[in-house]
Amino acid sequence: MPVGRGADRHERTWHLLDTAGSLDALGARPVGTLLCVHGNPTWSYLWRSVAQRTLDVARAGGPAWRVVAVDQLDMGFSERTGVQRGLAQRVADLGALTDALALTGPVVTLGHDWGGVVSLGWAVDHPDLVVGVATCNTAVHQPGDASIPAPLRFALSPGVLGRGTVLTPAFLETTLAIAHPKLDRAVADAFRAPYRGAARRGGIGGFVADIPVDSAHPSAPELDRIAAGVAALDVPALLLWGPRDPVFLERYLDDLLRRLPHADVHRFEGAGHLLPEDVDVAGTVTDWLGDRLPEGTVPTGAEPSLQARPSPRWRGAPEPAGGAHLQADTDHVGDASRPLWAALDELRDDDGPALVEMAAPGGVRSVSWRLLARRVDEIVAGLGVVGVRAGDRVSLLVTPGADLTAVLYACVRIGAVVVVADAGLGLRGLTRAVRGARPDWIVGALPGLSAARALGWPGRRIATVALPTVARRALGVSHTLAEVARAGAVRLAAGGALPDAPTPDSTAAVLFTSGSTGPAKGVVYTHGQLGAVRDALATQYGVGTGTGLVAGFAPFALLGPALGARSVAPDMDVTSPRTLTATAVAEAVRAADATVVFLSPAAIANVVATASALTEGDRTALRRVELFLSAGAPVADSLLAAATELMPNATAHTPYGMTEGLLMTDVDLDGVRAAAAADASGVCVGVPAAGVTVRIAPLDARGAATGVLTDTAGVTGEIVVAAPHVRDHYDKLWRTDRASRLGVDDARGHRTGDVGHLDEAGRLWVEGRLQHVVTTPEGVLTPVGPEQRIERVPGVRRAGVTGIGPEGTQQVVAVVETVAPQRRPGLAPPSVASAVRAAAGVPVAAVLVVPVLPTDVRHNSKIDRTRLGRWASSVLAGGRMVRP
């Protein structure tokens, strides 16, 4: 369309995508306009999915948002002006266009790449129209202490700029090539369509040349103006990010968050620069509009909230109803306002052991309550000396033990946010976690610091060990933990006071999940919620001051001091629970006079397998154990029974929980045995723990949890829990967090992603993961029941059930480990296949055998059915018969 007014005082012709006519045809009255601005070298085609999705929502009866997606001048199919258009000009151009369109509010801007800056500049200039802003991989500020990203430096270099952006399509082709996954040829050709020939690509070169590389650049003042204006925006904001972007690095997201601290953020792991092509930006934006601006406007006096509200009814999400309202029971929880370090303060004059490390360098190491309390105080004061402040993020790359415990409690006490990612995630998983969390500081031992340096993890570094000067310099270490403690001791000796304690609603920790069901997620807890976790464990199991606790599972080792419990870390590789032996458990029990033992299922299996090495003294020590706990994955009654034979005076319990809520239900061995007699499908994990409410969101024919929440017995669906000790939110994962709350009418509610059912006695049975549900022509199938039946077949050690084929017509495949391990994967022998099919209770299309089933990295016991399904699909389609 022609636009008659602009800063260059010439009439210009714009090409744009406008859904106003389509909404008119639907009879839908817009509640507002979504103004979409592309970057370089794309065009309005980038927003086609947003246009389609908004129309679909309107057609379904949801709020109708008009989409106006522009081709910026000299770009797409808009006019080639022949004028170099700087940032200020482009913001003015967009204003001239919206004036010509007579665009009225409410307006939400959506921009990508340099179009994000232009759209935000327009938002700053039109506060009377703007009710929200959204961006995909953009930046409004170039930090003075960092150069622009290498790909842009190269594109701007003499001899490359014109040739790479205008004379040849190199810049365009490079941008299209970095999509994840690779663009279809037709889509790539559509992006190329407006830029065929050098005469059509002048705007691409002009855009690159307009990047402010320093304060002397002509567009730098306008970028500074926009950056300052963005910080003053008080409307809802959505920041969407692809971490694999080689140009818009994470530091730019950090900067946007500092300017828009109230923004909702979602990082799409695995996605890159062309975010709307890589992931479902359209669905995320429409969901966000439905939550934040369902009628297009913000109610008077309302402020943006970081908590996702329940989805509007038109989205079809489950909602509590009648007697199935999901509300956490708070009658049985402790005082969450009691700080996490309260027991440490109360026991600071006690010379008894607080921590015992069985595998410390030089032998067993015991740390008293007095020493631990003093060390924590010194580190608190020392962290203040070196510059750690409340709210700073501190990544702890330290194995469980005294150093980790002291640093963790010091960070919590100072109000810093501890970031804990399991070493079992591997380097790739750890890199994703640390880069996503963006810590300000890293505290690590040599392996962690070496990885941080080699892989470019962010954060200033503190070493837990003394290092030579050359090594410190090479690893970028600014302080050692001993230096921090000494600096703190000096400050305290001089009369320095500890900082004010953080409030219960302050963020305390980001704890990463195991990554067993996708990229590890950062789970955010406040101080009050961590206190509630402590109190839930104390209430359920009576663990408290004076209890001796063998913690073969890191979270419980770290919670020991909060409980006032004497904690011992057994001799094992924490990244591989299967390395724990029966002898190591006995030695740990003896060292701390422990009465409580907590082990992961994989650890139990090896403990039982190595029991023959126990001495009579070891067995005597194990007879002291009164309570045995195992969680993290379903535990078979035979394994629990075998463990209790080693600890004959212990009551065996297997709690059900997750990183988002460590204790949701509990069952003892007698309960497991009684459940086994019931012959129901799934693993019985007992009744809800104190303060916990459990409901079920029934599955539909597609295997999706869309039904109304219920506590009716026998209904299979997604398990939904609520409790005071459930996590606050996911870190920078707005969409994931929203999905975990949909239909949950309680701030402390959580959709677990597990499927199962409640029985008549109120016991919960877990039947698998939601993403592992198989949709067969006969109906929905959950995997655990068939797996349990197959594992009763003589000669079968473990089984994994998965589905292959299109949704609704999937065929069941059983993959088994045999007692006598197979050397190579392949089709099961006829006798095994026949026995498996007879036992499964469902039609089985194929039976495969493998040497070892793939499991998660943290627990070494959860079968990775998604990976198994991909492998089975490949080999049954004629692919190579390799290990899954």
mmCIF file of C-alpha atoms in Angstrom, residues 596-835:
data_model
loop_
_atom_site.group_PDB
_atom_site.id
_atom_site.type_symbol
_atom_site.label_atom_id
_atom_site.label_comp_id
_atom_site.label_asym_id
_atom_site.label_seq_id
_atom_site.Cartn_x
_atom_site.Cartn_y
_atom_site.Cartn_z
ATOM 1 C CA VAL A 596 18.057 -43.678 57.971
ATOM 2 C CA VAL A 597 19.352 -44.713 54.531
ATOM 3 C CA PHE A 598 18.281 -43.064 51.267
ATOM 4 C CA LEU A 599 19.365 -44.674 47.980
ATOM 5 C CA SER A 600 18.296 -44.485 44.348
ATOM 6 C CA PRO A 601 16.796 -47.613 42.723
ATOM 7 C CA ALA A 602 19.922 -48.196 40.611
ATOM 8 C CA ALA A 603 22.067 -47.955 43.738
ATOM 9 C CA ILE A 604 19.884 -50.498 45.533
ATOM 10 C CA ALA A 605 20.264 -52.969 42.704
ATOM 11 C CA ASN A 606 24.039 -52.891 42.988
ATOM 12 C CA VAL A 607 23.952 -52.927 46.775
ATOM 13 C CA VAL A 608 21.898 -56.115 46.653
ATOM 14 C CA ALA A 609 24.148 -57.557 43.947
ATOM 15 C CA THR A 610 27.276 -56.977 46.078
ATOM 16 C CA ALA A 611 25.835 -58.169 49.405
ATOM 17 C CA SER A 612 27.982 -61.283 49.399
ATOM 18 C CA ALA A 613 31.027 -59.116 50.214
ATOM 19 C CA LEU A 614 29.535 -57.983 53.544
ATOM 20 C CA THR A 615 31.346 -59.000 56.711
ATOM 21 C CA GLU A 616 29.552 -59.875 59.916
ATOM 22 C CA GLY A 617 30.528 -56.422 61.226
ATOM 23 C CA ASP A 618 28.954 -54.845 58.162
ATOM 24 C CA ARG A 619 25.738 -56.789 58.699
ATOM 25 C CA THR A 620 25.683 -55.756 62.358
ATOM 26 C CA ALA A 621 25.959 -52.101 61.310
ATOM 27 C CA LEU A 622 23.120 -52.469 58.805
ATOM 28 C CA ARG A 623 20.883 -53.897 61.532
ATOM 29 C CA ARG A 624 20.944 -50.406 63.130
ATOM 30 C CA VAL A 625 18.989 -48.926 60.221
ATOM 31 C CA GLU A 626 15.383 -48.119 61.126
ATOM 32 C CA LEU A 627 14.164 -46.419 57.933
ATOM 33 C CA PHE A 628 15.133 -47.186 54.352
ATOM 34 C CA LEU A 629 14.024 -44.880 51.520
ATOM 35 C CA SER A 630 14.335 -45.145 47.762
ATOM 36 C CA ALA A 631 12.912 -42.832 45.113
ATOM 37 C CA GLY A 632 13.578 -41.419 41.691
ATOM 38 C CA ALA A 633 12.015 -44.280 39.749
ATOM 39 C CA PRO A 634 9.601 -47.137 40.475
ATOM 40 C CA VAL A 635 11.094 -49.766 42.783
ATOM 41 C CA ALA A 636 10.030 -53.394 42.470
ATOM 42 C CA ASP A 637 8.857 -55.112 45.644
ATOM 43 C CA SER A 638 11.454 -57.847 45.105
ATOM 44 C CA LEU A 639 14.225 -55.234 45.159
ATOM 45 C CA LEU A 640 12.826 -53.560 48.279
ATOM 46 C CA ALA A 641 12.523 -56.938 49.953
ATOM 47 C CA ALA A 642 16.100 -57.834 49.081
ATOM 48 C CA ALA A 643 17.298 -54.522 50.516
ATOM 49 C CA THR A 644 15.398 -55.034 53.753
ATOM 50 C CA GLU A 645 16.978 -58.459 54.137
ATOM 51 C CA LEU A 646 20.247 -56.527 54.447
ATOM 52 C CA MET A 647 18.603 -54.037 56.841
ATOM 53 C CA PRO A 648 16.197 -56.343 58.683
ATOM 54 C CA ASN A 649 15.108 -53.816 61.312
ATOM 55 C CA ALA A 650 14.295 -51.095 58.770
ATOM 56 C CA THR A 651 10.916 -50.107 57.443
ATOM 57 C CA ALA A 652 11.245 -49.721 53.676
ATOM 58 C CA HIS A 653 9.503 -46.772 52.009
ATOM 59 C CA THR A 654 9.492 -45.609 48.424
ATOM 60 C CA PRO A 655 8.306 -41.987 48.080
ATOM 61 C CA TYR A 656 7.088 -40.660 44.741
ATOM 62 C CA GLY A 657 8.220 -37.229 43.670
ATOM 63 C CA MET A 658 10.230 -35.231 41.198
ATOM 64 C CA THR A 659 12.592 -32.255 41.142
ATOM 65 C CA GLU A 660 9.496 -30.039 41.090
ATOM 66 C CA GLY A 661 8.271 -31.615 44.322
ATOM 67 C CA LEU A 662 10.480 -34.108 46.138
ATOM 68 C CA LEU A 663 7.761 -35.827 48.201
ATOM 69 C CA MET A 664 4.260 -36.287 46.797
ATOM 70 C CA THR A 665 3.186 -39.773 47.921
ATOM 71 C CA ASP A 666 4.652 -42.583 50.004
ATOM 72 C CA VAL A 667 4.269 -46.341 50.273
ATOM 73 C CA ASP A 668 6.019 -48.918 52.445
ATOM 74 C CA LEU A 669 7.009 -52.468 51.510
ATOM 75 C CA ASP A 670 3.825 -53.941 52.964
ATOM 76 C CA GLY A 671 1.852 -51.510 50.832
ATOM 77 C CA VAL A 672 3.825 -52.485 47.729
ATOM 78 C CA ARG A 673 3.151 -56.159 48.404
ATOM 79 C CA ALA A 674 -0.537 -55.553 48.984
ATOM 80 C CA ALA A 675 -0.674 -53.597 45.742
ATOM 81 C CA ALA A 676 1.038 -56.418 43.878
ATOM 82 C CA ALA A 677 -1.706 -58.759 45.053
ATOM 83 C CA ALA A 678 -4.273 -56.375 43.566
ATOM 84 C CA ASP A 679 -2.803 -57.053 40.089
ATOM 85 C CA ALA A 680 -3.542 -53.548 38.835
ATOM 86 C CA SER A 681 -1.614 -51.985 35.960
ATOM 87 C CA GLY A 682 1.195 -49.719 37.065
ATOM 88 C CA VAL A 683 3.438 -49.211 40.061
ATOM 89 C CA CYS A 684 1.724 -48.363 43.337
ATOM 90 C CA VAL A 685 3.416 -45.329 44.919
ATOM 91 C CA GLY A 686 1.075 -45.083 47.880
ATOM 92 C CA VAL A 687 -1.115 -42.389 49.354
ATOM 93 C CA PRO A 688 -0.504 -38.628 49.296
ATOM 94 C CA ALA A 689 2.009 -37.315 51.808
ATOM 95 C CA ALA A 690 0.989 -34.722 54.393
ATOM 96 C CA GLY A 691 -0.146 -31.517 52.728
ATOM 97 C CA VAL A 692 -0.397 -33.058 49.238
ATOM 98 C CA THR A 693 -3.470 -33.326 47.024
ATOM 99 C CA VAL A 694 -3.497 -35.676 44.004
ATOM 100 C CA ARG A 695 -5.946 -35.568 41.103
ATOM 101 C CA ILE A 696 -6.088 -37.100 37.622
ATOM 102 C CA ALA A 697 -6.619 -35.327 34.261
ATOM 103 C CA PRO A 698 -8.223 -38.078 32.103
ATOM 104 C CA LEU A 699 -6.760 -38.957 28.691
ATOM 105 C CA ASP A 700 -8.654 -38.557 25.448
ATOM 106 C CA ALA A 701 -8.432 -40.858 22.419
ATOM 107 C CA ARG A 702 -5.248 -39.098 21.270
ATOM 108 C CA GLY A 703 -3.524 -39.755 24.580
ATOM 109 C CA ALA A 704 -3.760 -36.098 25.617
ATOM 110 C CA ALA A 705 -4.771 -35.111 29.152
ATOM 111 C CA THR A 706 -7.776 -32.922 28.415
ATOM 112 C CA GLY A 707 -10.412 -34.129 30.849
ATOM 113 C CA VAL A 708 -11.743 -32.441 33.981
ATOM 114 C CA LEU A 709 -9.599 -33.127 37.051
ATOM 115 C CA THR A 710 -10.981 -35.980 39.116
ATOM 116 C CA ASP A 711 -10.230 -38.201 42.078
ATOM 117 C CA THR A 712 -12.530 -40.962 40.830
ATOM 118 C CA ALA A 713 -10.969 -44.400 41.230
ATOM 119 C CA GLY A 714 -9.860 -46.253 38.120
ATOM 120 C CA VAL A 715 -9.609 -43.244 35.781
ATOM 121 C CA THR A 716 -6.279 -43.169 33.929
ATOM 122 C CA GLY A 717 -4.761 -39.813 33.060
ATOM 123 C CA GLU A 718 -2.044 -37.323 33.854
ATOM 124 C CA ILE A 719 -1.143 -37.107 37.535
ATOM 125 C CA VAL A 720 -1.666 -33.595 38.916
ATOM 126 C CA VAL A 721 -0.401 -32.668 42.376
ATOM 127 C CA ALA A 722 -0.625 -29.663 44.676
ATOM 128 C CA ALA A 723 1.397 -28.994 47.816
ATOM 129 C CA PRO A 724 3.102 -26.110 49.634
ATOM 130 C CA HIS A 725 6.466 -27.635 48.720
ATOM 131 C CA VAL A 726 5.877 -27.721 44.946
ATOM 132 C CA ARG A 727 8.280 -25.537 42.937
ATOM 133 C CA ASP A 728 7.598 -21.894 42.139
ATOM 134 C CA HIS A 729 8.161 -21.964 38.372
ATOM 135 C CA TYR A 730 10.505 -23.101 35.613
ATOM 136 C CA ASP A 731 13.408 -20.821 34.821
ATOM 137 C CA LYS A 732 12.997 -19.018 31.470
ATOM 138 C CA LEU A 733 10.498 -21.620 30.296
ATOM 139 C CA TRP A 734 7.218 -19.724 30.262
ATOM 140 C CA ARG A 735 5.492 -22.104 27.903
ATOM 141 C CA THR A 736 6.584 -25.194 29.845
ATOM 142 C CA ASP A 737 5.547 -23.595 33.109
ATOM 143 C CA ARG A 738 2.183 -22.647 31.669
ATOM 144 C CA ALA A 739 1.588 -26.192 30.430
ATOM 145 C CA SER A 740 2.404 -27.543 33.895
ATOM 146 C CA ARG A 741 -0.331 -25.371 35.404
ATOM 147 C CA LEU A 742 -3.138 -25.514 32.841
ATOM 148 C CA GLY A 743 -6.379 -26.409 34.515
ATOM 149 C CA VAL A 744 -4.780 -26.380 37.970
ATOM 150 C CA ASP A 745 -6.687 -23.959 40.164
ATOM 151 C CA ASP A 746 -3.911 -23.625 42.723
ATOM 152 C CA ALA A 747 -0.654 -21.669 42.684
ATOM 153 C CA ARG A 748 1.168 -24.665 44.129
ATOM 154 C CA GLY A 749 -0.252 -27.111 41.605
ATOM 155 C CA HIS A 750 1.797 -29.074 39.096
ATOM 156 C CA ARG A 751 1.022 -31.348 36.154
ATOM 157 C CA THR A 752 3.659 -34.027 36.540
ATOM 158 C CA GLY A 753 3.761 -35.461 33.019
ATOM 159 C CA ASP A 754 3.301 -38.909 34.579
ATOM 160 C CA VAL A 755 0.204 -40.971 33.816
ATOM 161 C CA GLY A 756 -1.584 -43.158 36.302
ATOM 162 C CA HIS A 757 -4.739 -43.661 38.324
ATOM 163 C CA LEU A 758 -6.096 -43.622 41.867
ATOM 164 C CA ASP A 759 -7.693 -46.719 43.335
ATOM 165 C CA GLU A 760 -10.588 -47.123 45.777
ATOM 166 C CA ALA A 761 -8.193 -46.850 48.731
ATOM 167 C CA GLY A 762 -6.818 -43.525 47.506
ATOM 168 C CA ARG A 763 -3.517 -45.066 46.449
ATOM 169 C CA LEU A 764 -1.755 -43.666 43.387
ATOM 170 C CA TRP A 765 -0.555 -45.986 40.605
ATOM 171 C CA VAL A 766 1.991 -44.734 38.052
ATOM 172 C CA GLU A 767 1.590 -46.178 34.551
ATOM 173 C CA GLY A 768 4.321 -44.311 32.650
ATOM 174 C CA ARG A 769 5.024 -40.882 31.143
ATOM 175 C CA LEU A 770 2.495 -38.890 29.154
ATOM 176 C CA GLN A 771 4.779 -38.748 26.102
ATOM 177 C CA HIS A 772 5.170 -42.547 26.236
ATOM 178 C CA VAL A 773 1.452 -43.294 25.925
ATOM 179 C CA VAL A 774 0.777 -45.495 22.883
ATOM 180 C CA THR A 775 -2.301 -44.696 20.770
ATOM 181 C CA THR A 776 -3.332 -47.951 19.108
ATOM 182 C CA PRO A 777 -6.360 -48.631 16.899
ATOM 183 C CA GLU A 778 -7.903 -50.329 19.946
ATOM 184 C CA GLY A 779 -7.386 -47.281 22.180
ATOM 185 C CA VAL A 780 -4.876 -45.654 24.488
ATOM 186 C CA LEU A 781 -2.233 -47.870 26.100
ATOM 187 C CA THR A 782 0.043 -46.937 28.992
ATOM 188 C CA PRO A 783 3.357 -48.847 29.017
ATOM 189 C CA VAL A 784 4.053 -49.893 32.610
ATOM 190 C CA GLY A 785 1.338 -52.539 32.933
ATOM 191 C CA PRO A 786 2.463 -54.550 29.883
ATOM 192 C CA GLU A 787 6.096 -54.100 30.938
ATOM 193 C CA GLN A 788 5.354 -55.544 34.365
ATOM 194 C CA ARG A 789 3.610 -58.559 32.859
ATOM 195 C CA ILE A 790 6.456 -59.146 30.391
ATOM 196 C CA GLU A 791 9.034 -58.956 33.181
ATOM 197 C CA ARG A 792 7.371 -61.968 34.810
ATOM 198 C CA VAL A 793 8.383 -64.104 31.807
ATOM 199 C CA PRO A 794 11.221 -66.470 32.774
ATOM 200 C CA GLY A 795 14.497 -65.255 31.310
ATOM 201 C CA VAL A 796 13.384 -61.616 30.929
ATOM 202 C CA ARG A 797 15.214 -59.144 33.176
ATOM 203 C CA ARG A 798 13.636 -55.839 32.102
ATOM 204 C CA ALA A 799 11.222 -54.689 29.413
ATOM 205 C CA GLY A 800 10.398 -51.465 27.629
ATOM 206 C CA VAL A 801 7.158 -51.008 25.712
ATOM 207 C CA THR A 802 6.881 -48.361 23.006
ATOM 208 C CA GLY A 803 4.720 -47.509 20.018
ATOM 209 C CA ILE A 804 5.705 -47.011 16.388
ATOM 210 C CA GLY A 805 3.692 -45.531 13.566
ATOM 211 C CA PRO A 806 1.200 -42.653 13.182
ATOM 212 C CA GLU A 807 -0.874 -41.420 16.113
ATOM 213 C CA GLY A 808 -4.036 -43.458 16.537
ATOM 214 C CA THR A 809 -2.683 -46.418 14.572
ATOM 215 C CA GLN A 810 0.479 -47.148 16.526
ATOM 216 C CA GLN A 811 1.727 -50.705 16.863
ATOM 217 C CA VAL A 812 3.144 -51.977 20.149
ATOM 218 C CA VAL A 813 6.783 -53.068 20.231
ATOM 219 C CA ALA A 814 8.351 -54.775 23.246
ATOM 220 C CA VAL A 815 12.097 -54.474 23.792
ATOM 221 C CA VAL A 816 13.604 -56.712 26.457
ATOM 222 C CA GLU A 817 16.829 -57.373 28.316
ATOM 223 C CA THR A 818 17.332 -61.033 29.068
ATOM 224 C CA VAL A 819 18.757 -62.545 32.256
ATOM 225 C CA ALA A 820 21.566 -64.012 30.169
ATOM 226 C CA PRO A 821 22.506 -60.766 28.383
ATOM 227 C CA GLN A 822 22.407 -60.707 24.597
ATOM 228 C CA ARG A 823 25.643 -59.616 22.959
ATOM 229 C CA ARG A 824 23.901 -57.842 20.091
ATOM 230 C CA PRO A 825 20.488 -56.286 19.542
ATOM 231 C CA GLY A 826 18.082 -58.082 17.236
ATOM 232 C CA LEU A 827 14.759 -59.836 16.900
ATOM 233 C CA ALA A 828 13.911 -61.951 19.915
ATOM 234 C CA PRO A 829 14.225 -65.736 19.542
ATOM 235 C CA PRO A 830 10.855 -67.279 18.662
ATOM 236 C CA SER A 831 10.423 -68.832 22.089
ATOM 237 C CA VAL A 832 11.040 -65.524 23.865
ATOM 238 C CA ALA A 833 8.824 -63.610 21.438
ATOM 239 C CA SER A 834 5.962 -66.077 21.947
ATOM 240 C CA ALA A 835 6.234 -65.895 25.731
#
